[in-house]
GROMACS .gro file of C-alpha atoms in nm:
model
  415
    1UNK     CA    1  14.488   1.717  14.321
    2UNK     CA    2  14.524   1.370  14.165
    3UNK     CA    3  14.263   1.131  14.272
    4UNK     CA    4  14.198   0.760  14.123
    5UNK     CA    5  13.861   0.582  14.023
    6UNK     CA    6  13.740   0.222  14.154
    7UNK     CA    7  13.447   0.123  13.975
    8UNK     CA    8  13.237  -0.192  14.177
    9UNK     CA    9  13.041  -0.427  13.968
   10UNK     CA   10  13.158  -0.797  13.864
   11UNK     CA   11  12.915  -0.690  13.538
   12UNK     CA   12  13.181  -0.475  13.408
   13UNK     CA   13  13.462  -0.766  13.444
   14UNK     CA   14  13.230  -0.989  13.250
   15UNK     CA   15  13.172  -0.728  12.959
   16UNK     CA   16  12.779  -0.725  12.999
   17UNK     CA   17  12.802  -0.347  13.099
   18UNK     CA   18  13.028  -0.059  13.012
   19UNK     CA   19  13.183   0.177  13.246
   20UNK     CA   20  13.058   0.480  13.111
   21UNK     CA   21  13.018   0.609  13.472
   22UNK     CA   22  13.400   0.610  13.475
   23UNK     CA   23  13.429   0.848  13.172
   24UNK     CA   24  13.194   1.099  13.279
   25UNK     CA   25  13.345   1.100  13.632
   26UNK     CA   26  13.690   1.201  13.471
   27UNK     CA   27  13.572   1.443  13.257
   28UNK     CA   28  13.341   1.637  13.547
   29UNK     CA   29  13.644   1.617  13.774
   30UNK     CA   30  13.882   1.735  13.516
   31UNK     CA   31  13.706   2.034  13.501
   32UNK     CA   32  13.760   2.146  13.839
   33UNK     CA   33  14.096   2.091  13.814
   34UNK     CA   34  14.124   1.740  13.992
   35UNK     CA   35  14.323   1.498  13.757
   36UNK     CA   36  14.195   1.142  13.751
   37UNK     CA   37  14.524   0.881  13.728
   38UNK     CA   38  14.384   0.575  13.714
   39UNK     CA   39  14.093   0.346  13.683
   40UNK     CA   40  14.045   0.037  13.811
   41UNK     CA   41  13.752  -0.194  13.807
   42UNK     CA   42  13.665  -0.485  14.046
   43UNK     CA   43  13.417  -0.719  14.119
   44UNK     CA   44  13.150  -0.776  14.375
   45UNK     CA   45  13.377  -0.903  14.619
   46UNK     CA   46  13.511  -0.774  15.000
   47UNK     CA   47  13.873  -0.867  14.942
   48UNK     CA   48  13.864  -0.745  14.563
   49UNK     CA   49  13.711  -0.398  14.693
   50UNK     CA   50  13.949  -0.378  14.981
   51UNK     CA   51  14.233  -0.422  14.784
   52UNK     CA   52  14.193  -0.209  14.467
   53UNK     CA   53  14.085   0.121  14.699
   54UNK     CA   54  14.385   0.008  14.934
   55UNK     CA   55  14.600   0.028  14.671
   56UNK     CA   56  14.439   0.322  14.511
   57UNK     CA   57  14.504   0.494  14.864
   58UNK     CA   58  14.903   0.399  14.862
   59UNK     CA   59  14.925   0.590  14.540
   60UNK     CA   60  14.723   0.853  14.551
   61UNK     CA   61  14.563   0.929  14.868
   62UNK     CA   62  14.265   0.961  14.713
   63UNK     CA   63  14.004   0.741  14.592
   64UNK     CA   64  13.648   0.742  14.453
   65UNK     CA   65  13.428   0.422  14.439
   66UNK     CA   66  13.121   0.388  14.237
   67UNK     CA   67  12.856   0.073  14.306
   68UNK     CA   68  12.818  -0.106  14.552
   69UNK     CA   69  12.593   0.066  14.760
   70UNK     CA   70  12.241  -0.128  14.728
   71UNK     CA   71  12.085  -0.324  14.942
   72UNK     CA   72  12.149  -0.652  14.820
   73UNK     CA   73  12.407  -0.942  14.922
   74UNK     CA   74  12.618  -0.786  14.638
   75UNK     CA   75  12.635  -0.470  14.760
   76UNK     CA   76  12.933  -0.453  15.009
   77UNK     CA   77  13.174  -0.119  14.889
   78UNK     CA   78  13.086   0.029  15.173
   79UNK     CA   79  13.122  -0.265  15.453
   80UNK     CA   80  13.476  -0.344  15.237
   81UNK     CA   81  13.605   0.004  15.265
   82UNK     CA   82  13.526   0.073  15.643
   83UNK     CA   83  13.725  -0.217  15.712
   84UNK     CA   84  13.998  -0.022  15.577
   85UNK     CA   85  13.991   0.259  15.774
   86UNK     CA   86  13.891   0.020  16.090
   87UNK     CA   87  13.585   0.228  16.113
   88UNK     CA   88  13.268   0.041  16.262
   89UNK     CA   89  12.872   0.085  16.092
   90UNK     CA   90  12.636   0.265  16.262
   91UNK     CA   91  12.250   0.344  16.156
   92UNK     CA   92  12.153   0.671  16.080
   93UNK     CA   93  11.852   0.782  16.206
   94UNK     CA   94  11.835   1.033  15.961
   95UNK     CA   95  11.916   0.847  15.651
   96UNK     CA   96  11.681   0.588  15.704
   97UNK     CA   97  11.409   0.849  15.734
   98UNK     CA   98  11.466   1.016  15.402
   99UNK     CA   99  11.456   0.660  15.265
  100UNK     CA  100  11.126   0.601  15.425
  101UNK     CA  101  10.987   0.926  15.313
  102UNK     CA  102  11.140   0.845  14.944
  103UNK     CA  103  10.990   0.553  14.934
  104UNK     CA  104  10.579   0.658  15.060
  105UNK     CA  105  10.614   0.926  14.797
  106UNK     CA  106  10.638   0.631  14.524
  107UNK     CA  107  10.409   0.434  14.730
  108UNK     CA  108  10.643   0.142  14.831
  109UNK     CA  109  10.698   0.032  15.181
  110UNK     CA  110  11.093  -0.019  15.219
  111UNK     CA  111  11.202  -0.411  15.337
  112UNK     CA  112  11.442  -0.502  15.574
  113UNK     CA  113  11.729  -0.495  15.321
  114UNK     CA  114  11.625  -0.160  15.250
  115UNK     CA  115  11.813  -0.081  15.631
  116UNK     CA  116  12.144  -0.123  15.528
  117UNK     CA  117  12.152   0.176  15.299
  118UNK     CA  118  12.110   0.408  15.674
  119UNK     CA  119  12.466   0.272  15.760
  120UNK     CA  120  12.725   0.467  15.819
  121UNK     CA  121  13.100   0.409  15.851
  122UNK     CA  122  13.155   0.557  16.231
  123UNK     CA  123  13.316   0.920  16.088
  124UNK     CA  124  13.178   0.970  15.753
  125UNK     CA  125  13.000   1.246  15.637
  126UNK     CA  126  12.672   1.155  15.461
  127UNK     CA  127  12.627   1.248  15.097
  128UNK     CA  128  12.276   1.278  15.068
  129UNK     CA  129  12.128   1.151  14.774
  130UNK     CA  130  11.786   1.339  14.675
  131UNK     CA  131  11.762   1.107  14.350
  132UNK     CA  132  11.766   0.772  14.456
  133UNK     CA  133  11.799   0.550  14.785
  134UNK     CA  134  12.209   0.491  14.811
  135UNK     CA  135  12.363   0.799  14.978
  136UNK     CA  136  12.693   0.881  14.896
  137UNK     CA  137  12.993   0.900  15.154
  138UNK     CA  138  13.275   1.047  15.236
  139UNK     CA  139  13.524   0.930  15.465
  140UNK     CA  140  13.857   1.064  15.546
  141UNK     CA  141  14.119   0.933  15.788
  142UNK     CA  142  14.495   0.770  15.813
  143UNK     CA  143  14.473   0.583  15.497
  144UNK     CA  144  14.357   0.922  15.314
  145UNK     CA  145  14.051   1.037  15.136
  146UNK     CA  146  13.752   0.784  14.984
  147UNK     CA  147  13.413   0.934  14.868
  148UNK     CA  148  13.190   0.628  14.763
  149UNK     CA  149  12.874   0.711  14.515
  150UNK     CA  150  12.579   0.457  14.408
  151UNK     CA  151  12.659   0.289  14.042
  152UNK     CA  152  12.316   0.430  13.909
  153UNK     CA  153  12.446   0.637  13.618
  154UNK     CA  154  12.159   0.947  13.736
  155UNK     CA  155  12.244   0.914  14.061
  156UNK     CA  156  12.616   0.941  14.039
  157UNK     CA  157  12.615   1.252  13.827
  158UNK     CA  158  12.393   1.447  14.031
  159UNK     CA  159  12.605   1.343  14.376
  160UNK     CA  160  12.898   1.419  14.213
  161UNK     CA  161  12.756   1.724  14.065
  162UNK     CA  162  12.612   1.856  14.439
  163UNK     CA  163  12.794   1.696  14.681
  164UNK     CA  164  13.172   1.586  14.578
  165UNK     CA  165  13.262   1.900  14.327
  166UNK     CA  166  13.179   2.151  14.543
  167UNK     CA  167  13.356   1.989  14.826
  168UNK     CA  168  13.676   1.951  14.586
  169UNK     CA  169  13.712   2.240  14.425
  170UNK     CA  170  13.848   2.445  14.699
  171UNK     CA  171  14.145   2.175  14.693
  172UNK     CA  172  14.227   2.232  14.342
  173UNK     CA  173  14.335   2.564  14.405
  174UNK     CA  174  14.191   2.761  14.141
  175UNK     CA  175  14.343   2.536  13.874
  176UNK     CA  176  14.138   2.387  13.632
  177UNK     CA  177  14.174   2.085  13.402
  178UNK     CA  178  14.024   2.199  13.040
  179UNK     CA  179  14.056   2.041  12.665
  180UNK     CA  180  13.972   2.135  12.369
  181UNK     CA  181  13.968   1.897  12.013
  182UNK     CA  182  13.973   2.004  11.704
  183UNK     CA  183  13.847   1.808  11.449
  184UNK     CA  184  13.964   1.667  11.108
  185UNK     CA  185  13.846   1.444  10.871
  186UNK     CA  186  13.968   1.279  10.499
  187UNK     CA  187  14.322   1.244  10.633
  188UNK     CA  188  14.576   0.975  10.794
  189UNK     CA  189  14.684   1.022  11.085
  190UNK     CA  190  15.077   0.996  10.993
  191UNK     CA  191  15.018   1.262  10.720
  192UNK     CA  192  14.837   1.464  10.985
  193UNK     CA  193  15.125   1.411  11.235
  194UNK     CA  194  15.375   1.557  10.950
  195UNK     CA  195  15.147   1.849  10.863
  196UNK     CA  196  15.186   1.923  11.226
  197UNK     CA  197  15.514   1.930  11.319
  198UNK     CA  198  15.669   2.008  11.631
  199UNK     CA  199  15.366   2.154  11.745
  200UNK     CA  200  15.418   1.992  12.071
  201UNK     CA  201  15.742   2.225  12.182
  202UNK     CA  202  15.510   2.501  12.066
  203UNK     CA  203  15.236   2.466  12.223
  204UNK     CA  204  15.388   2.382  12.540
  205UNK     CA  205  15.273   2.357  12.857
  206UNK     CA  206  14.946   2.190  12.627
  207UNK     CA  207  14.969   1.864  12.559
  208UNK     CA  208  14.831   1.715  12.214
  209UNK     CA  209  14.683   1.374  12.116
  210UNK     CA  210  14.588   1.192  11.822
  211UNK     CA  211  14.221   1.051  11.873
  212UNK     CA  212  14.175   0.838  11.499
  213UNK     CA  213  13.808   0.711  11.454
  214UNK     CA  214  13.554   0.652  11.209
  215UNK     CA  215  13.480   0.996  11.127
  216UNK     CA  216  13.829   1.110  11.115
  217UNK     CA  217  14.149   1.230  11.375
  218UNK     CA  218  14.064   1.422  11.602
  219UNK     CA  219  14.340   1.647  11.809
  220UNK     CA  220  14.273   1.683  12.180
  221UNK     CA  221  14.459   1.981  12.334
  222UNK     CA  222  14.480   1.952  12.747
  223UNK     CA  223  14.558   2.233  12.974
  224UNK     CA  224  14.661   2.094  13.279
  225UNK     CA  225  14.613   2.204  13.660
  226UNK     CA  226  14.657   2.589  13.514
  227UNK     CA  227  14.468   2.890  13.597
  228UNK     CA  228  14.100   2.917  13.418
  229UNK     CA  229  14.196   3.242  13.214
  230UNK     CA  230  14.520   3.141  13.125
  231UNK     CA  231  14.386   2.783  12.995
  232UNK     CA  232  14.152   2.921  12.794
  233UNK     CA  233  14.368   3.170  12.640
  234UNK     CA  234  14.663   2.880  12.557
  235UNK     CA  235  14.376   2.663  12.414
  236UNK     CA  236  14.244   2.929  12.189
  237UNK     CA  237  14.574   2.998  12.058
  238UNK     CA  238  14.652   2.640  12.033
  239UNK     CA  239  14.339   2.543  11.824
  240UNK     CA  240  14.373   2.820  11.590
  241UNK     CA  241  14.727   2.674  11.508
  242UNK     CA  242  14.640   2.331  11.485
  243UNK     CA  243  14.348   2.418  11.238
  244UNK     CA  244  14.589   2.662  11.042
  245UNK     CA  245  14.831   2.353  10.999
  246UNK     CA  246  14.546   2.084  10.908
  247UNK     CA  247  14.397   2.278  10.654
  248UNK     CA  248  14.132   2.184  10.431
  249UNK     CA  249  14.109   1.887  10.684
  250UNK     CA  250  14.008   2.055  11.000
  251UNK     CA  251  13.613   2.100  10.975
  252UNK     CA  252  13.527   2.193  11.336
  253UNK     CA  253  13.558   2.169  11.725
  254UNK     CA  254  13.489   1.995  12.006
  255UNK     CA  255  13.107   1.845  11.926
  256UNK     CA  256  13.077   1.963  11.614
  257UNK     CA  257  12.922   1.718  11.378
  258UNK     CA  258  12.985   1.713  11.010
  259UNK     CA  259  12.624   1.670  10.918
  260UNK     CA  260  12.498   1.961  11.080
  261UNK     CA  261  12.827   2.179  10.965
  262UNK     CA  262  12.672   2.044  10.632
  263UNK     CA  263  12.301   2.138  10.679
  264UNK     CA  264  12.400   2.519  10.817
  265UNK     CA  265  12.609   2.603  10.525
  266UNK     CA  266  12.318   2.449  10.277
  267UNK     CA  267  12.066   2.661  10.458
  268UNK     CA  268  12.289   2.994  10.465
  269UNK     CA  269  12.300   2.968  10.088
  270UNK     CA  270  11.935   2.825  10.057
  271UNK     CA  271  12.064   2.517   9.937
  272UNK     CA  272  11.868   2.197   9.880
  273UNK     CA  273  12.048   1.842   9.914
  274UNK     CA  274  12.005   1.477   9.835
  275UNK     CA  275  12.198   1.164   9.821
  276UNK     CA  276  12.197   0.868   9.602
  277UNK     CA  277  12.324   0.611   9.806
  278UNK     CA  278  12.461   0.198   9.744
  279UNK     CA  279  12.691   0.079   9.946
  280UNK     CA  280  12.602   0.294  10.195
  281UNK     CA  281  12.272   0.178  10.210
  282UNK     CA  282  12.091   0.538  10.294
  283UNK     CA  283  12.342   0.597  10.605
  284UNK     CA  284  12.467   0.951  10.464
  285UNK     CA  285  12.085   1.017  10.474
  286UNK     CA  286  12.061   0.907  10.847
  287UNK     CA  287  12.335   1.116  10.932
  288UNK     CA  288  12.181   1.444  10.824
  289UNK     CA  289  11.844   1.322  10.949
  290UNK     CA  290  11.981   1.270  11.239
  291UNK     CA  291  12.025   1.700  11.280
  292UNK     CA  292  11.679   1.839  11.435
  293UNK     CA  293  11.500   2.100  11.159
  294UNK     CA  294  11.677   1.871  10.863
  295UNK     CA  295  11.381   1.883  10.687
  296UNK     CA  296  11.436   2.264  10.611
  297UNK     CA  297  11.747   2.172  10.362
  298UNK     CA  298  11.766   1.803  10.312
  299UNK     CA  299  11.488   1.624  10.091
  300UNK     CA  300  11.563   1.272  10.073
  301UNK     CA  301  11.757   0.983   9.925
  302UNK     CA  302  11.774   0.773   9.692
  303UNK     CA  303  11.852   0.415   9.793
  304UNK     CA  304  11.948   0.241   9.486
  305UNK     CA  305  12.148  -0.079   9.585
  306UNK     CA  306  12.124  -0.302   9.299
  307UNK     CA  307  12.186  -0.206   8.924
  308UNK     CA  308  11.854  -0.195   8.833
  309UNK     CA  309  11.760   0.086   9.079
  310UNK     CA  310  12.021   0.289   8.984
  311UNK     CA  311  11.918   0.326   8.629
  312UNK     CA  312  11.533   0.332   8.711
  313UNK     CA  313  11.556   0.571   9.013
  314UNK     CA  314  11.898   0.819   8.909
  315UNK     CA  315  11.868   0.795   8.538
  316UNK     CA  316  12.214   0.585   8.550
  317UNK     CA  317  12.296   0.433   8.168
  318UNK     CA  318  12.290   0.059   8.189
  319UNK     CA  319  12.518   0.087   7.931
  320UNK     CA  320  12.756   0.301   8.140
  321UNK     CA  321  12.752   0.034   8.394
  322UNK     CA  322  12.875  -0.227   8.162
  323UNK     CA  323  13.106  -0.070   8.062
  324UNK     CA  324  13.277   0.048   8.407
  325UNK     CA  325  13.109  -0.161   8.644
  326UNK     CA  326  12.880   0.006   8.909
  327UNK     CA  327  13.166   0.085   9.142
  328UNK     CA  328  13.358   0.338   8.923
  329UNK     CA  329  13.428   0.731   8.883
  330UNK     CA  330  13.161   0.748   8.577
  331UNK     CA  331  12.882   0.595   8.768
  332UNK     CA  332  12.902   0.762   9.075
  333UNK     CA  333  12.884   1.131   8.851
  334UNK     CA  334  12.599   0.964   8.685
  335UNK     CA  335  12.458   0.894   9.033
  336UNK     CA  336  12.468   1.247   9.169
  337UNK     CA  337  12.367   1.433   8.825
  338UNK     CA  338  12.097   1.169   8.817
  339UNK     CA  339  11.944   1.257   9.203
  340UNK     CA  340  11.987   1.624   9.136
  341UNK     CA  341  11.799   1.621   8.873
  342UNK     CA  342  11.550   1.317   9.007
  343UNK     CA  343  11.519   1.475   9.357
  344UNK     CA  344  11.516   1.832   9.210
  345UNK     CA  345  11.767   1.931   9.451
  346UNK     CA  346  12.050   2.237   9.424
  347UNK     CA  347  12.357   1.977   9.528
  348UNK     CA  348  12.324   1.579   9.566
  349UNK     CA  349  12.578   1.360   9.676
  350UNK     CA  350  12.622   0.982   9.562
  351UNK     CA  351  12.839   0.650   9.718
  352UNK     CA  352  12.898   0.351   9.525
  353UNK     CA  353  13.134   0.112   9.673
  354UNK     CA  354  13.295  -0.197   9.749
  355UNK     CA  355  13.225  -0.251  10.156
  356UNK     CA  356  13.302  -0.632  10.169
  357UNK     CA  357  13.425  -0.879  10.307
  358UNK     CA  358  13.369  -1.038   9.993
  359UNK     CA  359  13.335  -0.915   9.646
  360UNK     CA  360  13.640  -0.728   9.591
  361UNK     CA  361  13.903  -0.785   9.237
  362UNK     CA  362  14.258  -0.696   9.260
  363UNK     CA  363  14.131  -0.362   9.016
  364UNK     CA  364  13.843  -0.284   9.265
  365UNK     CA  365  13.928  -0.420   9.612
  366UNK     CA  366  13.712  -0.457   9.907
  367UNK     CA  367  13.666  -0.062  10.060
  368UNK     CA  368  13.719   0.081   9.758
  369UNK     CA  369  13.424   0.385   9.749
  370UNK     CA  370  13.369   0.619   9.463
  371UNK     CA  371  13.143   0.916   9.593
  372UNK     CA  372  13.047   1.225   9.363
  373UNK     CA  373  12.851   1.555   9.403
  374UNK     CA  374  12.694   1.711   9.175
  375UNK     CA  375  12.565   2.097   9.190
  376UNK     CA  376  12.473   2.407   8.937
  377UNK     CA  377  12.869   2.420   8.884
  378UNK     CA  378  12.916   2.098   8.780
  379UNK     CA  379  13.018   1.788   8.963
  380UNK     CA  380  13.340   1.633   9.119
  381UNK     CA  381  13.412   1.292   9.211
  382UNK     CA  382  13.690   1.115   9.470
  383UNK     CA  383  13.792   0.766   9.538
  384UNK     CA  384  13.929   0.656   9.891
  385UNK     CA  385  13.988   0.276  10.018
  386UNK     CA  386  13.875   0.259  10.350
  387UNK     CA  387  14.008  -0.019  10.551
  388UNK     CA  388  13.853  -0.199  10.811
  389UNK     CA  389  13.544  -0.461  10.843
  390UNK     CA  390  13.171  -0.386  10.664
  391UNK     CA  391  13.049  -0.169  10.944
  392UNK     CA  392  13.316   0.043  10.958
  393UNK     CA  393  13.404   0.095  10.578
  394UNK     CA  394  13.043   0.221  10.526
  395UNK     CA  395  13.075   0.481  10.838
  396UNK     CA  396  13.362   0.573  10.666
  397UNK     CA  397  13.206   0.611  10.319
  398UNK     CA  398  12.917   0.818  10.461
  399UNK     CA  399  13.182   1.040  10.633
  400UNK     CA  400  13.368   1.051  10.347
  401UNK     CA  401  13.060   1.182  10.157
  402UNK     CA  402  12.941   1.418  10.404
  403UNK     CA  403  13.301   1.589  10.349
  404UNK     CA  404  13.276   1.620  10.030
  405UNK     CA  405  12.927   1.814  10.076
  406UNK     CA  406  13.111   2.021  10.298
  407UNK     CA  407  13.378   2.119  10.021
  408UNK     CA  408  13.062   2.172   9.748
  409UNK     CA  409  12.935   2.435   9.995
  410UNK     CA  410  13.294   2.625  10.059
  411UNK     CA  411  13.339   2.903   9.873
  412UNK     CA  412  13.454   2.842   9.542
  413UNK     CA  413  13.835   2.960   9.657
  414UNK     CA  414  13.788   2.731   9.914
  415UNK     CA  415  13.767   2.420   9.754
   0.00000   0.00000   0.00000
């Protein structure tokens, strides 16, 4: 079943909110097999509202709204989309008195406004919300099938979640819509493409995309409208060739975060780690403090920014620093041996940088990072230049770092 989104709310036109209830809606709907085709967002306006679901309904025949459902001036989805089906409001008795008992258990008194939430497009079926004051609806007639929910992130989920998936599902047939990503990191996505192949003829009926971000490409596999076993099974299969093919690259699935991949293969080898961080700034250090029960494995950072820090605090040779300049190979080894030792750590990892937008030399241009670990078996240093603005060469960096952690705690074949 293909079905299209209209989300209500002249904020999201004007950029002050995000439609994250869009991305969740696709994503709980793809999972029981109903394929979202399109989004579309209007504003706060009858003939805007009317038009994008009328449209929606030419296409598709099926339509989901979300917003619009207050009790405010503003709030006209449902007024907008009755019109449509030339259905007339009428007050339900029964709505209004869930409202009224919602409201004496919080001890308000509902207003007059307050009423037009207990209207009802003359042949809807009431959704009934048990988390807020907007019921959902459903209506279904000539111009095809529109379920309107309340724009109240909470109280769209659990509708949605209670009341529309259950009532779906049955229409899906037993297919389902499932992905799975894994995820690589320290590699372009053009050289990625190559490693890959023609892995889309292979994995067919699966469909593959290329998801580049700050922490690396990640490879979305999609099985669509099949059978639940059957997905699974192709998914499986298709992961384990996609992370045969990416290599040393691939460091997990789906969720998995490279900071907590780091911290579990620390701990397994009761493993201590630090960082010595200066372009970076201590984010490396967020990252992994970011992971609940760090503290087991992880025992701080050293922030050394300027020169001067890095000699007093990681034992760094001013003289090496002349001599190289801070952002080079030698002072970023000095910077890890220096926080092993300093922090008293098994395996420390340091960044030294250039992360702009000024400050960079034809020899050492801007996003040019230097990051080194050092461990009982020695220490190994890379260089990458990471494009893009401040912000996003120093995510890079700390992912960058991260990795290499990751490849100090492989097995020694491994790295």
């Amino acid at each position: 079943m293909d079905l299209e989104l209209v989300t209500v709310g002249t904020e999201l036109l004007l950029g002050f909110t995000l439609d994250t209830n869009g991305a969740e809606i696709a994503r709980r709907l793809a999972a029981a097999g109903i394929r979202v085709v399109r989004r579309t967002a209007v504003g706060d306006r009858a003939d805007e509202i009317r038009d994008g679901v009328a449209q929606a309904l030419r296409r598709s025949r099926a339509v989901l709204t979300t917003g619009g459902l207050g009790p405010t001036r503003d709030d006209i989805t449902k007024l907008a989309v009755a019109q449509l089906y030339g259905a007339e409001l009428d007050f339900d008795e029964s709505v209004w008195a869930d409202l009224v008992a919602r409201f004496t258990r919080l001890g308000r008194t509902p207003v007059a406004s307050n009423r037009t939430q207990a209207q009802v497009p003359r042949g809807g079926v009431v959704l009934r919300n048990r988390w807020g004051t907007a019921p959902g609806l459903w209506l279904e007639g000539a111009p095809g099938l529109t379920i309107m929910l309340p724009g109240v992130p909470q109280e769209m989920r659990m509708l949605l979640e209670h009341e529309v998936i259950p009532r779906m599902a049955s229409r899906a047939g037993g297919a389902v819509i499932r992905s799975r990503t894994v995820r690589t990191t320290g590699v372009a996505e053009s050289t990625l493409a190559e490693r890959m192949g023609e892995v889309e003829t292979e994995i067919a009926p699966l469909t593959l995309a290329y998801l580049p971000g700050l922490d690396g490409v990640d490879l979305r596999l999609t099985a669509w409208q099949l059978g639940e076993d059957e997905a699974e099974r192709r998914l499986a299969a298709a992961a384990e060739l996609l992370s045969t093919r990416g290599g040393e690259h691939v460091y997990g699935e789906d969720e998995t975060d490279l900071a907590a991949l780091v911290l579990e293969r620390a701990r397994q080898l009761g493993w201590s780690l630090g960082t010595a961080e200066s372009c970076t700034g201590g984010l490396v250090g967020v990252r992994l403090t970011e992971i609940p029960g760090s503290s087991d494995v992880f025992q701080g950072s050293a922030v050394c920014y300027s020169n001067r820090l890095k000699t007093e605090l990681v034992d760094v040779p001013s003289a090496l620093i002349d001599a190289h300049g801070a952002v080079s190979e030698a002072v970023a080894r000095a910077m890890a041996e220096g926080a092993c030792r300093r922090l008293g750590v098994d395996l420390a990892v340091a960044v030294t940088g250039v992360a702009g937008p000024g400050g960079g030399t034809p020899e050492k241009p801007v996003g040019l990072v230097w990051y080194a670990a050092a461990d009982r078996d020695g220490t190994a240093a890379r260089s990458s230049v990471f494009l893009g603005t401040r912000r996003e060469i120093r995510a890079r960096a700390a992912q960058a770092a991260l990795n290499l952690l990751r490849v100090r705690l492989s097995p020694r074949s491994d790295r």
